[in-house]
Short mmCIF file of N, CA and C in Angstrom, two decimals:
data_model
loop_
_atom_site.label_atom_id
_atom_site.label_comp_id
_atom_site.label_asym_id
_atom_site.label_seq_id
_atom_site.Cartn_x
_atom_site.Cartn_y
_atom_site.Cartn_z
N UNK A 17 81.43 125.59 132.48
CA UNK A 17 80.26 126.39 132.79
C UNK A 17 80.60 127.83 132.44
N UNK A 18 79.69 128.70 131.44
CA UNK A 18 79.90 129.92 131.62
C UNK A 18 79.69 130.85 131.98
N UNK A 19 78.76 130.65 133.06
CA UNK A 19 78.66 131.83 133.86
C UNK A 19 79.05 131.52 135.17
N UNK A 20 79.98 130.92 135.41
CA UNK A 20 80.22 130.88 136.85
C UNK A 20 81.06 131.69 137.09
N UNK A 21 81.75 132.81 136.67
CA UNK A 21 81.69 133.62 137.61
C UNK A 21 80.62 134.55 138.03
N UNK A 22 79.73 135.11 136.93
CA UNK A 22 78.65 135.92 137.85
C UNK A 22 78.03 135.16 138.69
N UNK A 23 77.89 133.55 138.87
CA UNK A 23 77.12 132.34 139.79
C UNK A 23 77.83 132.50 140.99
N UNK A 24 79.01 132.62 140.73
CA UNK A 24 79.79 133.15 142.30
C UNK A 24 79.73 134.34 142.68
N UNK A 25 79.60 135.52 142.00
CA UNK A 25 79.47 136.80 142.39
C UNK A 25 77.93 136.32 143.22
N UNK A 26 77.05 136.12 142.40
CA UNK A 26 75.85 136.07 142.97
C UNK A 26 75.89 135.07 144.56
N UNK A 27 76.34 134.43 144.44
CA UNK A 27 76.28 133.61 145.79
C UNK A 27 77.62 134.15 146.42
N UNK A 28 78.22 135.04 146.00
CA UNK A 28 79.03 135.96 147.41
C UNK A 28 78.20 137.42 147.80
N UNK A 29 77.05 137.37 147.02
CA UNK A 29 75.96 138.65 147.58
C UNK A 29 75.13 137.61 148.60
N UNK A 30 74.55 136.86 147.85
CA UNK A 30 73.89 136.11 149.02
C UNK A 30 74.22 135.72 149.97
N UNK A 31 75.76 135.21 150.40
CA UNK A 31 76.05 135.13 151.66
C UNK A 31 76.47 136.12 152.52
N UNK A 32 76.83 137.46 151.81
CA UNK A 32 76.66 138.50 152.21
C UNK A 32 75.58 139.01 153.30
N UNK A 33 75.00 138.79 152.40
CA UNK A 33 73.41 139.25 152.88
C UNK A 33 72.77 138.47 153.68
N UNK A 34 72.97 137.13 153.63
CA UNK A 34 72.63 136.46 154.60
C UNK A 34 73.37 136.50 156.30
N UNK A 35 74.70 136.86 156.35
CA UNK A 35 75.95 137.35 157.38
C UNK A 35 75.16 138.63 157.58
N UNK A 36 75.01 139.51 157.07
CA UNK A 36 74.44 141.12 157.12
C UNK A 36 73.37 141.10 157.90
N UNK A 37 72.22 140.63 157.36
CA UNK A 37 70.52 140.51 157.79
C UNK A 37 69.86 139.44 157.90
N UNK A 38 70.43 138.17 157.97
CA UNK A 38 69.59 136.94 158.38
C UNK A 38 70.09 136.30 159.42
N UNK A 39 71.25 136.54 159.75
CA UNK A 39 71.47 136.25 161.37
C UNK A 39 72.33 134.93 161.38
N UNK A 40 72.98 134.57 159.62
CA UNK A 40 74.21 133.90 159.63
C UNK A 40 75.25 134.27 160.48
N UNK A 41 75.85 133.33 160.79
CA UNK A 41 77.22 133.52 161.78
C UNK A 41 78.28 133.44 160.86
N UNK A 42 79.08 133.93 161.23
CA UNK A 42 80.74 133.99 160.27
C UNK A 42 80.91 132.41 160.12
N UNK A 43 81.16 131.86 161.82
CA UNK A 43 81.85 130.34 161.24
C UNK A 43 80.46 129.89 160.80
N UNK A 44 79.07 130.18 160.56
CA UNK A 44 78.40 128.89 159.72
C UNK A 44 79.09 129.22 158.46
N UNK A 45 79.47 130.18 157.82
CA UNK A 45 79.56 130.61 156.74
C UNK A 45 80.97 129.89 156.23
N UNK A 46 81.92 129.79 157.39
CA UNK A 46 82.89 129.60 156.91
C UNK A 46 82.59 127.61 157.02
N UNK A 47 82.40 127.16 157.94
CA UNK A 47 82.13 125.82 157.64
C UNK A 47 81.21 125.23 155.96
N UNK A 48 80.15 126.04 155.70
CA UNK A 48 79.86 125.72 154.50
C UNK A 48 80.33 126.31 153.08
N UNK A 49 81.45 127.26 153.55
CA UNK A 49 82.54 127.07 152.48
C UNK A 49 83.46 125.65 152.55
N UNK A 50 83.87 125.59 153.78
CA UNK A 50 85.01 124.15 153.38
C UNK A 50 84.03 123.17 153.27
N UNK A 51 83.01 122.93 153.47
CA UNK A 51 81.63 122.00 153.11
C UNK A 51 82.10 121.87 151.51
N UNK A 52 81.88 123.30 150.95
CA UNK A 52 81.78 123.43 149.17
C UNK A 52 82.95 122.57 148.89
N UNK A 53 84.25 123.45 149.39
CA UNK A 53 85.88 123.11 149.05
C UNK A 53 85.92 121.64 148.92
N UNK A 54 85.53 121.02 150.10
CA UNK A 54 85.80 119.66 150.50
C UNK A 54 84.48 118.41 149.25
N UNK A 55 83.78 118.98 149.19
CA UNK A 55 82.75 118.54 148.42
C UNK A 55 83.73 118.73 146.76
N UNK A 56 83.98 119.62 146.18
CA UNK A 56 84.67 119.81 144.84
C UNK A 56 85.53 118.82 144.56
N UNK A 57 86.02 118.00 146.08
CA UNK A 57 87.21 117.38 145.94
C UNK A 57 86.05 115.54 145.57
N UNK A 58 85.21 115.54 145.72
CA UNK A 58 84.73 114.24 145.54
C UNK A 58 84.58 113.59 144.49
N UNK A 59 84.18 112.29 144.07
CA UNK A 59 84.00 111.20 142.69
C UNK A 59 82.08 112.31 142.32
N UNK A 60 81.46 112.99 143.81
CA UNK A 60 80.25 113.59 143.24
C UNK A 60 80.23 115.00 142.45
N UNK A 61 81.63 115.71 142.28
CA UNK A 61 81.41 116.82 141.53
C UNK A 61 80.81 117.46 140.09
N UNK A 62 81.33 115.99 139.59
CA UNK A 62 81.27 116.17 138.07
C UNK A 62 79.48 116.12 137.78
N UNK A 63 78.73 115.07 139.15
CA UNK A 63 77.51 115.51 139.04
C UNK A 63 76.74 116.71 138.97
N UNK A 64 77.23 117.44 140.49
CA UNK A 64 76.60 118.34 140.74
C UNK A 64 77.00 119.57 139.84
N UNK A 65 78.16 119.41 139.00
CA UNK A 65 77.96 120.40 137.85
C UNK A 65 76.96 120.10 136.75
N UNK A 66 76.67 119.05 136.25
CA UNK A 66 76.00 118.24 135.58
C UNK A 66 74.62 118.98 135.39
N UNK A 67 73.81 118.63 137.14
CA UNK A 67 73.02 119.57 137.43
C UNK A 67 72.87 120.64 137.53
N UNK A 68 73.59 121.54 138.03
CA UNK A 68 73.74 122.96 137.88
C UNK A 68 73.58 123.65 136.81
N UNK A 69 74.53 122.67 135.63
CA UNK A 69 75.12 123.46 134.01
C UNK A 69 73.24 123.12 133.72
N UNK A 70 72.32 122.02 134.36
CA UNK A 70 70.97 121.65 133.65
C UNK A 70 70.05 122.73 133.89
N UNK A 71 70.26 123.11 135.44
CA UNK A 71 69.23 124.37 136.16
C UNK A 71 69.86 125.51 134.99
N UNK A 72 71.09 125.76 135.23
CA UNK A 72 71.27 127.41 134.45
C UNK A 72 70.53 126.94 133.25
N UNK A 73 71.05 126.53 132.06
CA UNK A 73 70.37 125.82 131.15
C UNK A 73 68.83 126.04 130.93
N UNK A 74 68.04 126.00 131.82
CA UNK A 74 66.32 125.63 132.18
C UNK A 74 66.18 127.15 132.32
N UNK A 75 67.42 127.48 133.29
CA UNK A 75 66.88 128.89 133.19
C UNK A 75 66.77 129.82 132.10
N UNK A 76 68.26 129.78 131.69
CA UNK A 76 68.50 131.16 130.40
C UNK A 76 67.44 130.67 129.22
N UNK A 77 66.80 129.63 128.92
CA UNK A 77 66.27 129.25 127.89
C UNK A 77 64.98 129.38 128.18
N UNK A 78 64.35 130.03 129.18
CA UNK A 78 62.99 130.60 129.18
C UNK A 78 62.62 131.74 128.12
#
């Protein structure tokens, strides 16, 4: 994938911002990081890049 790092910059503003002004809690934040971590480790990853690489894809090609 090649933009994943600005895809992570962007979703470390959003959880930012969500911890900042939406009234996230640290440990939700930190549980649905090891959610991610623990998820990367599955037989489902190669999907959900699959999908992802399809959304960016759908997107930049507007």
């Amino acid at each position: 994938m090649s933009v994943s790092v600005p895809l992570v910059l962007l979703m470390g503003v959003a959880v930012f911002i969500a911890l900042r002004h939406l009234g996230l809690r640290l440990w939700q934040a930190i549980v649905c990081t090891l959610f991610g971590f623990l998820l990367a480790a599955t037989a489902l990853a190669p999907d959900i890049r699959h999908v992802l690489n399809g959304l960016l894809d759908l997107a930049t090609n507007r």
